[in-house]
Amino acid sequence: MVEQPSPSDPPVPDWAPSRVEDAPLVTGQGRFLDDLDPLPGTLVAAVVRSPHPHARIRSVDLGRARAHPGVAAVLGPAEVSAALRPFPLSTGAAMPYYPTGTDKARFVGEPVAVVVATDRYTAEDAAELVAVDYEPLPPVVGARAALAEDAPLLHEAAESNVATDRTFEFGDVAEAFRSATHVVEGEYEFPRYSSVPMECYSVIAEWRDSSGDGTVGPAVEAWANFHGPFTMVPVMAGALGLPTSRVRLHVPADIGGSFGIKAGIYPYVVLMALASKHAGAPVRWTEDRIEHLLASSSGADRIMRMRAAVDADGLITALDADLVDNVGAYLRPPEPSTLYRCFGNITGPYRIPVVRIRARAVVTNQMPTGLNRGFGGQQLYFGLERLMDAVATHIGGEVGGETGRDVLDVRRRNLVGSFPYETPTGGVYDSGDYAAALELAVKNADLGELRERQAEVRAGGGYYGIGVGLVVDPSGTNIGYVGLATPAEQRKPGRDKSGSTEHVRISVDLSGVVTVMLGSVPQGQGHATVARSVAARRLGLPEEQVRVVVDMDTATTPWTVTSGSYSSRFAPLVTSAVVQAADRIAATIKAAGSVLLGVPSDELELAEGLVRSRAEPARAAQFRHAAGLVHWDPSVLPEGTSARLYEEAAFTPREVRAATRDDRINSSLCYGFVAEIVAVRIDPDTLQISVDRVSSVHDAGTVLNQRLLDGQVYGALTHALGGAMYEEFRYAPSGQPTSATFLDYLCPTSAEAGYELRTDHLVSPSPLTPLGAKGCGEGSSMSFPVALANAVADALAPAGIQITSLPLHGEVIHNLVSGDGRYGDHRHSRPSGGVETWR
């Protein structure tokens, strides 16, 4: 991408330094797990995986593998089912999930056995000696196949492939559609893809019969490149049958990227802990790339039917959404998160007063799903923003020379205009100026010039399209949304879950050096850089006097079940905890300064490494001298002052509560905004799509570090480009994956990202966070795929072709133009009752 600066770009603050994380990485001194050897005598594991998508496991013969020289242990389904409990699920579905298949294999690549040996070569050789007798069963591939009445069952005890099915209604939906001037409907499909990290999964685990801390009973200590959410720690403990206090997890400072995918590593942590118990030694397992593409995790693919009731003025009066997520072989925690993460912002940036939602998750013989950058948002906005274009097309006006109201005009008419704004589903948008952000994106795109290009290309027989995507970007997830998968009457009183808490610990040593300890397990975003800047500013110190620790050790690092690096939590939550802890430290330093200077503490300030009088700045003492006084001579501190330079803060916003009894929830703390305009060309001969220009405007509240925010935007755009045009986990009707290597699973490179990019920012500080910051890591991963789809639809509009699915590339366009592809099903009709179900 070629960055074109916008005149309205905010200046980079003079306190925003380069990333402190970069030097070790670019000099080869990163601390990745496969480089570390924390335990002596560690053995190595290899995993035996199912070649079948759906098969009953008749028997497993481990004898030859156990007899192989150098093998310490081999365990299979019998050992797993005897020693472990099924992982606790988010719903009551009778679909038990273990770290290996026990009764059946339910997807290609599912673990069936583990071999532990002296080295990887020996382990893999012995793994080939494990003999599994399979009874192949008919596979279920795709959500539609799972919903068929005669579909084979993956989990017989559940009596259905539907893992969860809930319907929500907010307002009189039937009346809204009866009285509508127009009813516009579309059916859409969002693909299954991942955000491929540079480093695959890696685990080192040790089972100990005694933890060595004076307590009685077994314990597990593990190292993993896990990124959270730490709700998975009690899930691990539950499977092992241990208290959470006896499961100790370490996460190194560098984890080689994740983008949500490494939240799914926890089954392997449990599996390697059990392997360690059998081997009597620590066990290491490092996933290879084929294993990762076969059996790690991906985002959920979704089929959805969206209906809008529209009045004569083009205002949307009701939204009816039928959503079906394919979660793969198991409803693996934290799923069904993808269905509910955007519950509070399901109406996007639009004032839609009445909503009905049917939310289903189905199981299939495919890799289980989980978090993926922007999870829930990409799927939702692909349907919602395609529907907005359909509304524009059907209710009059002009779009690109075709019949229909201008797509921008329809959006402008329906935008939320005042804040705070409460959605029908319970979301509370804290701040913003959506109209201004849209106009800025239009201005920066130079829309007039793009339309001239479009006219010129079309006159020459080519295809050129312009698309828009507007999204509300949720950050600071309220984990309580997962409770919506359970009907209110089945949710046990007093056992609701909610919250967006983050913990931070700050200490000052006797020489005045400040240490900030984070539990946010970053994956490359620059948490240390920003936390250092925030703490230094609050304490009036040069940044060189502040160090940040990001290694996670659940036994010593402050954390809570909501901790982790997901849902753009760092800017709104972690920095808020940094502010709280730093301010408490500042109060103690000022108290010490009052002793040194003979000035009341409330008349002091911290600046330039000093404690000084606001009235007489020359009357000052060094910060380090004040810190030294607390350490060396605490008895002289003012009465009531604690002699402690060690503070832990937990930022716990009260705006995020559990779901109400009528199923409304504020599913995130903060809500940013993204307006994106994308222009594309389609070569008339090759039908290859090329992105011509992108105008992207983000409102993430207060900008804490412009360089890092820009980096998040660029990264999200590239991930989104992959999901929109290149990346897709495909499966043959037989259930065999057909994209298990990088020859078939294509990721975009710098060559594919060589379009003209114009980024800009609007700042609407959040009133809910001390610094006014919101998250910014996921926005374009939600907006770009549908903006590109809208642009391709606009390009092909003269041919009467509809775009209803992703990814889009030359082969897809060829099939559409030649009549071999799906044209979609947008209908302009009078109201006709409820949304149909898929059969």
Short mmCIF file of N, CA, C and O in Angstrom, two decimals, residues 188-284:
data_model
loop_
_atom_site.label_atom_id
_atom_site.label_comp_id
_atom_site.label_asym_id
_atom_site.label_seq_id
_atom_site.Cartn_x
_atom_site.Cartn_y
_atom_site.Cartn_z
N TYR A 188 -26.49 -13.86 2.51
CA TYR A 188 -25.07 -13.63 2.34
C TYR A 188 -24.26 -14.73 3.02
O TYR A 188 -24.74 -15.38 3.95
N GLU A 189 -23.03 -14.89 2.55
CA GLU A 189 -22.13 -15.89 3.12
C GLU A 189 -20.77 -15.27 3.37
O GLU A 189 -20.21 -14.62 2.49
N PHE A 190 -20.27 -15.47 4.57
CA PHE A 190 -18.92 -15.00 4.91
C PHE A 190 -18.03 -16.22 5.07
O PHE A 190 -18.43 -17.20 5.68
N PRO A 191 -16.80 -16.19 4.53
CA PRO A 191 -15.99 -17.40 4.47
C PRO A 191 -15.25 -17.70 5.77
O PRO A 191 -15.15 -16.88 6.68
N ARG A 192 -14.72 -18.90 5.81
CA ARG A 192 -13.88 -19.36 6.92
C ARG A 192 -12.43 -19.05 6.56
O ARG A 192 -11.89 -19.55 5.58
N TYR A 193 -11.82 -18.17 7.33
CA TYR A 193 -10.40 -17.90 7.12
C TYR A 193 -9.74 -17.58 8.45
O TYR A 193 -10.39 -17.46 9.48
N SER A 194 -8.42 -17.46 8.42
CA SER A 194 -7.65 -17.27 9.63
C SER A 194 -6.80 -16.01 9.50
O SER A 194 -6.82 -15.35 8.48
N SER A 195 -6.10 -15.69 10.55
CA SER A 195 -5.06 -14.67 10.49
C SER A 195 -3.77 -15.39 10.82
O SER A 195 -3.47 -15.62 11.99
N VAL A 196 -3.05 -15.82 9.81
CA VAL A 196 -1.96 -16.77 9.99
C VAL A 196 -0.79 -16.12 10.72
O VAL A 196 -0.17 -15.19 10.19
N PRO A 197 -0.45 -16.57 11.92
CA PRO A 197 0.68 -15.98 12.65
C PRO A 197 2.00 -16.49 12.10
O PRO A 197 2.07 -17.54 11.45
N MET A 198 3.06 -15.75 12.37
CA MET A 198 4.39 -16.19 11.94
C MET A 198 4.82 -17.44 12.71
O MET A 198 5.42 -18.35 12.15
N GLU A 199 4.55 -17.46 14.00
CA GLU A 199 4.93 -18.59 14.84
C GLU A 199 3.70 -19.46 15.10
O GLU A 199 2.65 -18.97 15.50
N CYS A 200 3.83 -20.76 14.86
CA CYS A 200 2.71 -21.68 15.12
C CYS A 200 2.62 -21.95 16.63
O CYS A 200 3.35 -21.38 17.44
N TYR A 201 1.69 -22.82 17.01
CA TYR A 201 1.50 -23.15 18.42
C TYR A 201 2.78 -23.77 19.01
O TYR A 201 3.50 -24.51 18.35
N SER A 202 3.01 -23.49 20.29
CA SER A 202 4.14 -24.09 20.99
C SER A 202 3.78 -24.23 22.47
O SER A 202 3.24 -23.29 23.07
N VAL A 203 4.09 -25.39 23.04
CA VAL A 203 3.74 -25.69 24.43
C VAL A 203 4.89 -26.45 25.09
O VAL A 203 5.49 -27.32 24.46
N ILE A 204 5.18 -26.10 26.30
CA ILE A 204 6.01 -26.93 27.19
C ILE A 204 5.19 -27.12 28.46
O ILE A 204 4.72 -26.14 29.04
N ALA A 205 4.99 -28.36 28.87
CA ALA A 205 4.15 -28.62 30.04
C ALA A 205 4.80 -29.65 30.95
O ALA A 205 5.47 -30.58 30.48
N GLU A 206 4.58 -29.46 32.24
CA GLU A 206 5.08 -30.42 33.22
C GLU A 206 3.99 -30.72 34.24
O GLU A 206 3.41 -29.82 34.84
N TRP A 207 3.72 -32.01 34.41
CA TRP A 207 2.82 -32.48 35.47
C TRP A 207 3.67 -32.80 36.70
O TRP A 207 4.68 -33.50 36.60
N ARG A 208 3.27 -32.26 37.83
CA ARG A 208 3.98 -32.52 39.07
C ARG A 208 3.00 -33.10 40.08
O ARG A 208 1.91 -32.58 40.25
N ASP A 209 3.44 -34.16 40.76
CA ASP A 209 2.57 -34.76 41.78
C ASP A 209 2.44 -33.85 43.00
O ASP A 209 1.49 -33.95 43.76
N SER A 210 3.40 -32.95 43.16
CA SER A 210 3.32 -31.94 44.21
C SER A 210 3.86 -30.65 43.64
O SER A 210 4.88 -30.64 42.94
N SER A 211 3.20 -29.55 43.96
CA SER A 211 3.60 -28.28 43.36
C SER A 211 4.85 -27.69 43.99
O SER A 211 5.46 -26.79 43.44
N GLY A 212 5.23 -28.16 45.17
CA GLY A 212 6.41 -27.62 45.82
C GLY A 212 6.16 -26.34 46.60
O GLY A 212 7.10 -25.71 47.09
N ASP A 213 4.87 -25.95 46.71
CA ASP A 213 4.56 -24.71 47.43
C ASP A 213 4.00 -24.99 48.82
O ASP A 213 3.44 -24.09 49.45
N GLY A 214 4.16 -26.22 49.27
CA GLY A 214 3.67 -26.56 50.61
C GLY A 214 2.26 -27.13 50.61
O GLY A 214 1.81 -27.63 51.64
N THR A 215 1.56 -27.06 49.49
CA THR A 215 0.22 -27.63 49.42
C THR A 215 0.32 -29.07 48.91
O THR A 215 1.31 -29.48 48.34
N VAL A 216 -0.75 -29.80 49.12
CA VAL A 216 -0.77 -31.22 48.78
C VAL A 216 -1.57 -31.40 47.50
O VAL A 216 -2.61 -30.78 47.30
N GLY A 217 -1.06 -32.27 46.63
CA GLY A 217 -1.80 -32.60 45.42
C GLY A 217 -1.05 -32.20 44.17
O GLY A 217 -0.08 -31.45 44.21
N PRO A 218 -1.49 -32.73 43.04
CA PRO A 218 -0.78 -32.48 41.77
C PRO A 218 -0.96 -31.04 41.29
O PRO A 218 -1.87 -30.32 41.71
N ALA A 219 -0.06 -30.67 40.39
CA ALA A 219 -0.10 -29.34 39.80
C ALA A 219 0.48 -29.42 38.40
O ALA A 219 1.24 -30.33 38.07
N VAL A 220 0.10 -28.45 37.57
CA VAL A 220 0.62 -28.36 36.20
C VAL A 220 1.26 -27.00 36.02
O VAL A 220 0.68 -25.97 36.39
N GLU A 221 2.47 -26.99 35.48
CA GLU A 221 3.13 -25.76 35.09
C GLU A 221 3.39 -25.83 33.60
O GLU A 221 3.92 -26.83 33.11
N ALA A 222 2.97 -24.79 32.89
CA ALA A 222 3.07 -24.84 31.43
C ALA A 222 3.55 -23.51 30.88
O ALA A 222 3.27 -22.45 31.45
N TRP A 223 4.24 -23.58 29.77
CA TRP A 223 4.63 -22.42 28.98
C TRP A 223 3.93 -22.55 27.63
O TRP A 223 3.91 -23.63 27.03
N ALA A 224 3.32 -21.48 27.15
CA ALA A 224 2.62 -21.53 25.87
C ALA A 224 2.59 -20.15 25.25
O ALA A 224 2.59 -19.14 25.96
N ASN A 225 2.56 -20.08 23.92
CA ASN A 225 2.43 -18.78 23.25
C ASN A 225 0.95 -18.43 23.12
O ASN A 225 0.44 -18.12 22.05
N PHE A 226 0.29 -18.46 24.25
CA PHE A 226 -1.13 -18.18 24.40
C PHE A 226 -1.33 -16.67 24.53
O PHE A 226 -0.47 -15.98 25.07
N HIS A 227 -2.45 -16.16 24.03
CA HIS A 227 -2.63 -14.70 24.13
C HIS A 227 -3.89 -14.31 24.88
O HIS A 227 -4.19 -13.13 24.99
N GLY A 228 -4.60 -15.24 25.42
CA GLY A 228 -5.84 -14.91 26.11
C GLY A 228 -7.02 -15.10 25.19
O GLY A 228 -6.84 -15.38 24.01
N PRO A 229 -8.23 -15.00 25.66
CA PRO A 229 -8.63 -14.53 26.99
C PRO A 229 -8.35 -15.56 28.08
O PRO A 229 -8.40 -16.76 27.85
N PHE A 230 -8.06 -15.05 29.28
CA PHE A 230 -7.68 -15.92 30.37
C PHE A 230 -8.88 -16.62 31.00
O PHE A 230 -8.72 -17.34 31.99
N THR A 231 -10.05 -16.44 30.40
CA THR A 231 -11.18 -17.32 30.76
C THR A 231 -10.84 -18.77 30.44
O THR A 231 -11.49 -19.68 30.96
N MET A 232 -9.82 -18.99 29.60
CA MET A 232 -9.43 -20.35 29.25
C MET A 232 -8.66 -21.05 30.37
O MET A 232 -8.54 -22.27 30.37
N VAL A 233 -8.11 -20.29 31.33
CA VAL A 233 -7.38 -20.92 32.43
C VAL A 233 -8.31 -21.80 33.28
O VAL A 233 -8.00 -22.97 33.54
N PRO A 234 -9.48 -21.30 33.71
CA PRO A 234 -10.38 -22.21 34.43
C PRO A 234 -10.91 -23.33 33.54
O PRO A 234 -11.24 -24.41 34.05
N VAL A 235 -11.00 -23.11 32.24
CA VAL A 235 -11.40 -24.19 31.34
C VAL A 235 -10.35 -25.30 31.33
O VAL A 235 -10.67 -26.50 31.40
N MET A 236 -9.07 -24.91 31.30
CA MET A 236 -7.99 -25.89 31.38
C MET A 236 -8.03 -26.63 32.71
O MET A 236 -7.91 -27.86 32.78
N ALA A 237 -8.17 -25.86 33.80
CA ALA A 237 -8.18 -26.46 35.13
C ALA A 237 -9.35 -27.43 35.27
O ALA A 237 -9.20 -28.51 35.86
N GLY A 238 -10.50 -27.06 34.71
CA GLY A 238 -11.66 -27.94 34.78
C GLY A 238 -11.43 -29.26 34.08
O GLY A 238 -11.82 -30.33 34.58
N ALA A 239 -10.77 -29.23 32.93
CA ALA A 239 -10.48 -30.47 32.20
C ALA A 239 -9.50 -31.34 32.97
O ALA A 239 -9.61 -32.57 32.96
N LEU A 240 -8.53 -30.72 33.63
CA LEU A 240 -7.53 -31.47 34.39
C LEU A 240 -8.03 -31.91 35.75
O LEU A 240 -7.37 -32.71 36.43
N GLY A 241 -9.17 -31.37 36.19
CA GLY A 241 -9.69 -31.70 37.50
C GLY A 241 -8.89 -31.08 38.63
O GLY A 241 -8.80 -31.63 39.73
N LEU A 242 -8.31 -29.89 38.34
CA LEU A 242 -7.48 -29.20 39.33
C LEU A 242 -8.06 -27.83 39.65
O LEU A 242 -8.73 -27.23 38.80
N PRO A 243 -7.79 -27.30 40.83
CA PRO A 243 -8.13 -25.90 41.09
C PRO A 243 -7.30 -25.00 40.18
O PRO A 243 -6.17 -25.35 39.80
N THR A 244 -7.82 -23.83 39.85
CA THR A 244 -7.07 -22.93 38.98
C THR A 244 -5.73 -22.53 39.61
O THR A 244 -4.76 -22.25 38.91
N SER A 245 -5.66 -22.53 40.94
CA SER A 245 -4.42 -22.16 41.61
C SER A 245 -3.31 -23.17 41.36
O SER A 245 -2.13 -22.88 41.61
N ARG A 246 -3.65 -24.35 40.88
CA ARG A 246 -2.65 -25.39 40.64
C ARG A 246 -2.35 -25.56 39.16
O ARG A 246 -1.73 -26.53 38.75
N VAL A 247 -2.81 -24.61 38.38
CA VAL A 247 -2.44 -24.56 36.96
C VAL A 247 -1.69 -23.26 36.74
O VAL A 247 -2.28 -22.17 36.78
N ARG A 248 -0.41 -23.35 36.56
CA ARG A 248 0.44 -22.16 36.40
C ARG A 248 0.84 -22.04 34.93
O ARG A 248 1.41 -22.96 34.35
N LEU A 249 0.55 -20.90 34.35
CA LEU A 249 0.79 -20.69 32.92
C LEU A 249 1.75 -19.53 32.72
O LEU A 249 1.57 -18.45 33.30
N HIS A 250 2.77 -19.76 31.91
CA HIS A 250 3.73 -18.73 31.53
C HIS A 250 3.53 -18.39 30.06
O HIS A 250 3.37 -19.29 29.22
N VAL A 251 3.57 -17.11 29.73
CA VAL A 251 3.53 -16.67 28.34
C VAL A 251 4.74 -15.77 28.13
O VAL A 251 4.90 -14.76 28.81
N PRO A 252 5.63 -16.12 27.18
CA PRO A 252 6.82 -15.29 26.96
C PRO A 252 6.48 -13.94 26.38
O PRO A 252 5.36 -13.70 25.90
N ALA A 253 7.46 -13.04 26.40
CA ALA A 253 7.23 -11.69 25.91
C ALA A 253 6.91 -11.66 24.43
O ALA A 253 6.16 -10.81 23.96
N ASP A 254 7.47 -12.59 23.67
CA ASP A 254 7.24 -12.63 22.22
C ASP A 254 6.49 -13.91 21.87
O ASP A 254 6.92 -15.01 22.23
N ILE A 255 5.36 -13.75 21.17
CA ILE A 255 4.59 -14.94 20.82
C ILE A 255 4.32 -15.03 19.32
O ILE A 255 3.48 -15.80 18.88
N GLY A 256 5.04 -14.27 18.51
CA GLY A 256 5.00 -14.48 17.07
C GLY A 256 3.67 -14.26 16.42
O GLY A 256 3.35 -14.90 15.42
N GLY A 257 2.87 -13.35 16.97
CA GLY A 257 1.57 -13.06 16.38
C GLY A 257 0.51 -14.04 16.86
O GLY A 257 0.79 -15.15 17.29
N SER A 258 -0.73 -13.60 16.78
CA SER A 258 -1.86 -14.46 17.14
C SER A 258 -3.12 -14.00 16.43
O SER A 258 -3.72 -14.72 15.67
N PHE A 259 -3.53 -12.74 16.70
CA PHE A 259 -4.74 -12.17 16.10
C PHE A 259 -5.97 -12.99 16.46
O PHE A 259 -6.93 -13.06 15.71
N GLY A 260 -5.93 -13.62 17.64
CA GLY A 260 -7.05 -14.42 18.11
C GLY A 260 -6.83 -15.90 18.00
O GLY A 260 -7.39 -16.68 18.77
N ILE A 261 -6.02 -16.33 17.04
CA ILE A 261 -5.90 -17.76 16.74
C ILE A 261 -5.30 -18.53 17.91
O ILE A 261 -5.71 -19.67 18.19
N LYS A 262 -4.36 -17.94 18.62
CA LYS A 262 -3.70 -18.68 19.69
C LYS A 262 -4.52 -18.77 20.96
O LYS A 262 -4.07 -19.40 21.93
N ALA A 263 -5.70 -18.18 20.99
CA ALA A 263 -6.62 -18.48 22.09
C ALA A 263 -6.99 -19.95 22.07
O ALA A 263 -7.36 -20.53 23.08
N GLY A 264 -6.90 -20.59 20.88
CA GLY A 264 -7.28 -21.99 20.72
C GLY A 264 -6.19 -22.98 21.07
O GLY A 264 -6.34 -24.18 20.81
N ILE A 265 -5.09 -22.53 21.66
CA ILE A 265 -3.99 -23.45 21.99
C ILE A 265 -4.28 -24.27 23.25
O ILE A 265 -3.64 -25.29 23.50
N TYR A 266 -5.25 -23.86 24.04
CA TYR A 266 -5.40 -24.44 25.37
C TYR A 266 -5.66 -25.95 25.37
O TYR A 266 -5.21 -26.64 26.30
N PRO A 267 -6.33 -26.56 24.36
CA PRO A 267 -6.46 -28.02 24.40
C PRO A 267 -5.10 -28.72 24.38
O PRO A 267 -4.93 -29.77 24.99
N TYR A 268 -4.14 -28.12 23.67
CA TYR A 268 -2.82 -28.73 23.58
C TYR A 268 -2.04 -28.55 24.88
O TYR A 268 -1.20 -29.38 25.21
N VAL A 269 -2.30 -27.48 25.62
CA VAL A 269 -1.68 -27.32 26.93
C VAL A 269 -2.12 -28.47 27.84
O VAL A 269 -1.30 -29.11 28.51
N VAL A 270 -3.40 -28.76 27.83
CA VAL A 270 -3.94 -29.85 28.65
C VAL A 270 -3.40 -31.19 28.16
O VAL A 270 -3.00 -32.05 28.96
N LEU A 271 -3.36 -31.38 26.84
CA LEU A 271 -2.89 -32.65 26.28
C LEU A 271 -1.43 -32.90 26.63
O LEU A 271 -1.04 -34.02 26.99
N MET A 272 -0.60 -31.85 26.54
CA MET A 272 0.82 -32.03 26.86
C MET A 272 1.03 -32.20 28.37
O MET A 272 1.98 -32.87 28.80
N ALA A 273 0.18 -31.61 29.18
CA ALA A 273 0.26 -31.84 30.62
C ALA A 273 0.00 -33.31 30.93
O ALA A 273 0.70 -33.93 31.75
N LEU A 274 -1.00 -33.89 30.27
CA LEU A 274 -1.28 -35.32 30.48
C LEU A 274 -0.14 -36.17 29.93
O LEU A 274 0.24 -37.18 30.55
N ALA A 275 0.43 -35.77 28.79
CA ALA A 275 1.57 -36.51 28.24
C ALA A 275 2.75 -36.47 29.21
O ALA A 275 3.46 -37.47 29.38
N SER A 276 2.95 -35.32 29.87
CA SER A 276 4.01 -35.21 30.86
C SER A 276 3.77 -36.15 32.04
O SER A 276 4.70 -36.77 32.56
N LYS A 277 2.53 -36.25 32.46
CA LYS A 277 2.21 -37.16 33.56
C LYS A 277 2.58 -38.59 33.21
O LYS A 277 3.16 -39.31 34.02
N HIS A 278 2.29 -39.01 31.98
CA HIS A 278 2.59 -40.38 31.56
C HIS A 278 4.08 -40.57 31.36
O HIS A 278 4.61 -41.66 31.63
N ALA A 279 4.79 -39.53 30.87
CA ALA A 279 6.21 -39.66 30.58
C ALA A 279 7.08 -39.47 31.82
O ALA A 279 8.24 -39.87 31.84
N GLY A 280 6.52 -38.83 32.86
CA GLY A 280 7.30 -38.55 34.05
C GLY A 280 8.36 -37.50 33.85
O GLY A 280 9.37 -37.48 34.55
N ALA A 281 8.14 -36.61 32.87
CA ALA A 281 9.12 -35.57 32.57
C ALA A 281 8.39 -34.45 31.85
O ALA A 281 7.28 -34.63 31.31
N PRO A 282 8.97 -33.24 31.80
CA PRO A 282 8.36 -32.17 31.01
C PRO A 282 8.30 -32.55 29.54
O PRO A 282 9.17 -33.28 29.04
N VAL A 283 7.31 -32.04 28.83
CA VAL A 283 7.10 -32.37 27.41
C VAL A 283 6.96 -31.09 26.61
O VAL A 283 6.21 -30.18 26.99
N ARG A 284 7.66 -31.05 25.49
CA ARG A 284 7.57 -29.93 24.55
C ARG A 284 6.87 -30.39 23.28
O ARG A 284 7.13 -31.48 22.77
#
